[in-house]
PDB file of C-alpha atoms in Angstrom:
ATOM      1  CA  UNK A 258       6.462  -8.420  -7.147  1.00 47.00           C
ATOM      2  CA  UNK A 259       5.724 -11.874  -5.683  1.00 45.00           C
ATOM      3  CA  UNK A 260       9.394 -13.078  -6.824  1.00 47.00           C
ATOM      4  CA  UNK A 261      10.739 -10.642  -4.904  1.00 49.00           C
ATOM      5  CA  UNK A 262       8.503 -11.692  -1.777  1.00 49.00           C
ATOM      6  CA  UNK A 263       9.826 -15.205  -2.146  1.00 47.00           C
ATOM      7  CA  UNK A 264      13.384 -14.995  -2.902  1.00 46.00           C
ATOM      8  CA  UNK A 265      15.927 -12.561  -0.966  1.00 46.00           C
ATOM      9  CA  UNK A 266      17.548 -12.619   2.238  1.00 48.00           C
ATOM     10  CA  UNK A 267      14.742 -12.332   4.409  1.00 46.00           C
ATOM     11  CA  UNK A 268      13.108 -15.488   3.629  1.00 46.00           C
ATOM     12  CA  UNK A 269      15.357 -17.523   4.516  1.00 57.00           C
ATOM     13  CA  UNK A 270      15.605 -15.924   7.942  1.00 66.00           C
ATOM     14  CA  UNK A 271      14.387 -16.526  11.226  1.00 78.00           C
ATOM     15  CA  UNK A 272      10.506 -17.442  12.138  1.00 77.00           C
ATOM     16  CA  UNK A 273      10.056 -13.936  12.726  1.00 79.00           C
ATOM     17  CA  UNK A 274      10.827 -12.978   8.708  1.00 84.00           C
ATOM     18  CA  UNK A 275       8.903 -15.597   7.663  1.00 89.00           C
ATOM     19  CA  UNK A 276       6.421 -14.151   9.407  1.00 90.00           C
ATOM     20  CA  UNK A 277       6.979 -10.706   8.233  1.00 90.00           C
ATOM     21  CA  UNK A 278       7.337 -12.288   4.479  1.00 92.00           C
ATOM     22  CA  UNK A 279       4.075 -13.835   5.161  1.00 93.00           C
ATOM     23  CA  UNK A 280       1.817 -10.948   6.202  1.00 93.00           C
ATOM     24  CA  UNK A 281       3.509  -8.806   3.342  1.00 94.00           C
ATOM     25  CA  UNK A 282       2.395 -11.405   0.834  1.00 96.00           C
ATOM     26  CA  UNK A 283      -0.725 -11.129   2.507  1.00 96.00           C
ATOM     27  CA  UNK A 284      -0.980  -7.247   2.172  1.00 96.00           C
ATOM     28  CA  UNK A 285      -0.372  -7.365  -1.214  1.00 96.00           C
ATOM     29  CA  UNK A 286      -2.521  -9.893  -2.449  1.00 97.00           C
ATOM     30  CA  UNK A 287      -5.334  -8.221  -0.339  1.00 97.00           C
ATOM     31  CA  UNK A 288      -3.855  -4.263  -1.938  1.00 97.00           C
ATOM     32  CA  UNK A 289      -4.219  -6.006  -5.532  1.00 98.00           C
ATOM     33  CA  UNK A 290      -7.539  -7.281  -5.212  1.00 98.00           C
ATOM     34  CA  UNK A 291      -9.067  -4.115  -3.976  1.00 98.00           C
ATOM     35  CA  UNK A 292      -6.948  -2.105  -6.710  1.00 98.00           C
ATOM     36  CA  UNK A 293      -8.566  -4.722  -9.503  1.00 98.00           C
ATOM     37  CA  UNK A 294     -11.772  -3.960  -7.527  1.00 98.00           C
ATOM     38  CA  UNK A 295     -11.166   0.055  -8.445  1.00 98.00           C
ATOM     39  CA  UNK A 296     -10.495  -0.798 -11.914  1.00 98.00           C
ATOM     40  CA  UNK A 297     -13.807  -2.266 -12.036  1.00 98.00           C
ATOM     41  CA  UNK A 298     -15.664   0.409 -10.128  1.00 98.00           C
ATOM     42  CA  UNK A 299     -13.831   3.252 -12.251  1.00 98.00           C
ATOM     43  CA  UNK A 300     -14.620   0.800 -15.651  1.00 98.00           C
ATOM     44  CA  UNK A 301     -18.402   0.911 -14.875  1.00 97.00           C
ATOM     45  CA  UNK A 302     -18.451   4.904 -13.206  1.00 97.00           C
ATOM     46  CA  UNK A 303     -17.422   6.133 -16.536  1.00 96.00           C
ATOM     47  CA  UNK A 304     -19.932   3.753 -18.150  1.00 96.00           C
ATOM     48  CA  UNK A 305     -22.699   4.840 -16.575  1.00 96.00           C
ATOM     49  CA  UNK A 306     -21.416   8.747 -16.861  1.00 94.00           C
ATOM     50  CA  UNK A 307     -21.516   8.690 -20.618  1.00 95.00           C
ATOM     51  CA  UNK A 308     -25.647   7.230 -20.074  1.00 93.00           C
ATOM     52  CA  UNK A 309     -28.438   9.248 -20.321  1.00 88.00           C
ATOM     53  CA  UNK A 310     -30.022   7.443 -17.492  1.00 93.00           C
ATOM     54  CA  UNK A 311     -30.457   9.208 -14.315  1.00 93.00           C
ATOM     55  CA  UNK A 312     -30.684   5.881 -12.412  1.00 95.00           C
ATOM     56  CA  UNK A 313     -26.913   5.255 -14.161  1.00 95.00           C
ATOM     57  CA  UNK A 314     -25.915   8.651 -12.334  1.00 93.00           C
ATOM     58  CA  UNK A 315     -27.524   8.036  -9.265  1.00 95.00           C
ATOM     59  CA  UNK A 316     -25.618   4.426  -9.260  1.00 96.00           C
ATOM     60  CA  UNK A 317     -22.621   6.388  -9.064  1.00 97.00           C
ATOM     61  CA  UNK A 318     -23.217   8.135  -5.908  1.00 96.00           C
ATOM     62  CA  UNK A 319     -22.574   4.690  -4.399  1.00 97.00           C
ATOM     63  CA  UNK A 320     -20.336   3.426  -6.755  1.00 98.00           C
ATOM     64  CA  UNK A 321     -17.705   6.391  -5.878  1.00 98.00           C
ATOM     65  CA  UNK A 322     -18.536   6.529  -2.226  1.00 98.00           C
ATOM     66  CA  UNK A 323     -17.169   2.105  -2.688  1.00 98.00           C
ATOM     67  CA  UNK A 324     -14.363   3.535  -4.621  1.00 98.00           C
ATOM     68  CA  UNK A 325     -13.209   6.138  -1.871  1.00 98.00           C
ATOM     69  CA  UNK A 326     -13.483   3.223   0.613  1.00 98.00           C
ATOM     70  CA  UNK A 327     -11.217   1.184  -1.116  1.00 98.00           C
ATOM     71  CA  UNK A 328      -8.751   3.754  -1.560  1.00 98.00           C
ATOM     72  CA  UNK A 329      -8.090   4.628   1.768  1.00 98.00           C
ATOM     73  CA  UNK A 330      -7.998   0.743   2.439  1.00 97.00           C
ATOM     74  CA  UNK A 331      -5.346   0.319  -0.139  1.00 98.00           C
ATOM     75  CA  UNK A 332      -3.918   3.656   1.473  1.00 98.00           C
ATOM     76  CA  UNK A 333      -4.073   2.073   5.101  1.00 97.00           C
ATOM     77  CA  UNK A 334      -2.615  -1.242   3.470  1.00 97.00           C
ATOM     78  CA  UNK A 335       0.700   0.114   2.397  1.00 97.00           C
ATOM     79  CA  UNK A 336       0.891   2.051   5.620  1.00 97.00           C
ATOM     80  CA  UNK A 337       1.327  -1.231   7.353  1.00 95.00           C
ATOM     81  CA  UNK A 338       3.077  -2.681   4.558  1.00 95.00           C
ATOM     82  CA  UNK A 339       5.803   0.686   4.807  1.00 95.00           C
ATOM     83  CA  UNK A 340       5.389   0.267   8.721  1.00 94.00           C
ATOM     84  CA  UNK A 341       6.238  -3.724   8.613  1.00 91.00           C
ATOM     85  CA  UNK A 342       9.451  -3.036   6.620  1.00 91.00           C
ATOM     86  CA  UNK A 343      10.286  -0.301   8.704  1.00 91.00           C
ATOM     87  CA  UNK A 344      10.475  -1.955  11.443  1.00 87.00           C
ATOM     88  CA  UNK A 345      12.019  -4.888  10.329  1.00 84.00           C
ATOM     89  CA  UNK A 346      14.790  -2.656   8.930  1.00 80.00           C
ATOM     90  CA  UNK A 347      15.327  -1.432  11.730  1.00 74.00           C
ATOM     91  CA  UNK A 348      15.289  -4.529  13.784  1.00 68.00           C
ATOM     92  CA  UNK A 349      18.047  -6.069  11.476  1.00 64.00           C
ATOM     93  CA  UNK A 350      20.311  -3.043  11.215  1.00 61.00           C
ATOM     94  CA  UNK A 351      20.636  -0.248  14.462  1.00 57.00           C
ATOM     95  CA  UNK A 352      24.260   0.142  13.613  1.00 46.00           C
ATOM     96  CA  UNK A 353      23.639   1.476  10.556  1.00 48.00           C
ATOM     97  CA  UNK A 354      20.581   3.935  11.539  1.00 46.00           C
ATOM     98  CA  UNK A 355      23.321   6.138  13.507  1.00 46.00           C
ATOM     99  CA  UNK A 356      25.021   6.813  10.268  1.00 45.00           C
ATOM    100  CA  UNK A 357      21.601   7.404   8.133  1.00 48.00           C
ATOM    101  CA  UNK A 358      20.998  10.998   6.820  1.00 50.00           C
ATOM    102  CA  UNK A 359      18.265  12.734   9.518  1.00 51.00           C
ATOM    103  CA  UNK A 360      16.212  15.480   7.955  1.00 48.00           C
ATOM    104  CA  UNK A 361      17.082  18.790  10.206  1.00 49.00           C
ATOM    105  CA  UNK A 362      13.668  20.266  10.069  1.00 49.00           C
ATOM    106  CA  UNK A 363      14.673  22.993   7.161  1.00 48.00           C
ATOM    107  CA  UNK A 364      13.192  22.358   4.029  1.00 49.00           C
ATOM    108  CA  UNK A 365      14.145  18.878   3.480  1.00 47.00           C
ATOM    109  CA  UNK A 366      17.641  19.332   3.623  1.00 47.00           C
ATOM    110  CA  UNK A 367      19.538  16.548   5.034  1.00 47.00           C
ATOM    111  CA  UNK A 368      22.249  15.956   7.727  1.00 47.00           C
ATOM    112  CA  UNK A 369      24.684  13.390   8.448  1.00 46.00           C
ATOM    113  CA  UNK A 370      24.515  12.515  12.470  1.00 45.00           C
ATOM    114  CA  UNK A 371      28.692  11.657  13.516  1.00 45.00           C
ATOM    115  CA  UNK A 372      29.020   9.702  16.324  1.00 41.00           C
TER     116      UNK A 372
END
């Protein structure tokens, strides 16, 4: 992933991509910390689940609630990440959104806008 962070159009660009290249980099390293973070979490919940100690069980009460946490962090993360690119997509290429396939509302079918 990071090679294609560092290499490509974009980062060669303007301040304004290397700023976008930056906070991606930055989102992802933060997304795969918390992800090696769940691994971890999950590693020791099932741990504890096979134990006959009720203080293991108990432990996991916390343990998931951490776990939930971090998922919706790593869910907010690539929100922003999605959002960032997005944006800068847009940004670099309006002539082409007139000519993009729009979803018409019916069941995911797609039409093509003329114009």
């Amino acid at each position: 992933m990071e090679g294609h962070l560092s290499s490509g159009r974009m980062a060669k660009g303007t301040p304004t991509d290397q700023k976008l290249m930056q906070k991606l980099q930055k989102d992802f390293v933060e997304v795969q910390g918390t992800l090696d973070q769940n691994r971890l979490l999950i590693n020791e919940i099932s741990k504890n689940q096979e134990s006959a100690s009720s203080a293991d069980w108990n432990r996991n009460v916390g343990l998931i609630r951490k776990l939930n946490s971090n998922v919706q962090v790593v869910h907010k993360l690539y929100a922003n990440i999605s959002s960032n690119l997005a944006r800068s997509k847009g940004s670099s290429s309006k002539g082409e959104a007139s000519r993009a396939p729009k979803s018409n509302g019916k069941h995911g079918k797609k039409t093509t806008e003329s114009g």
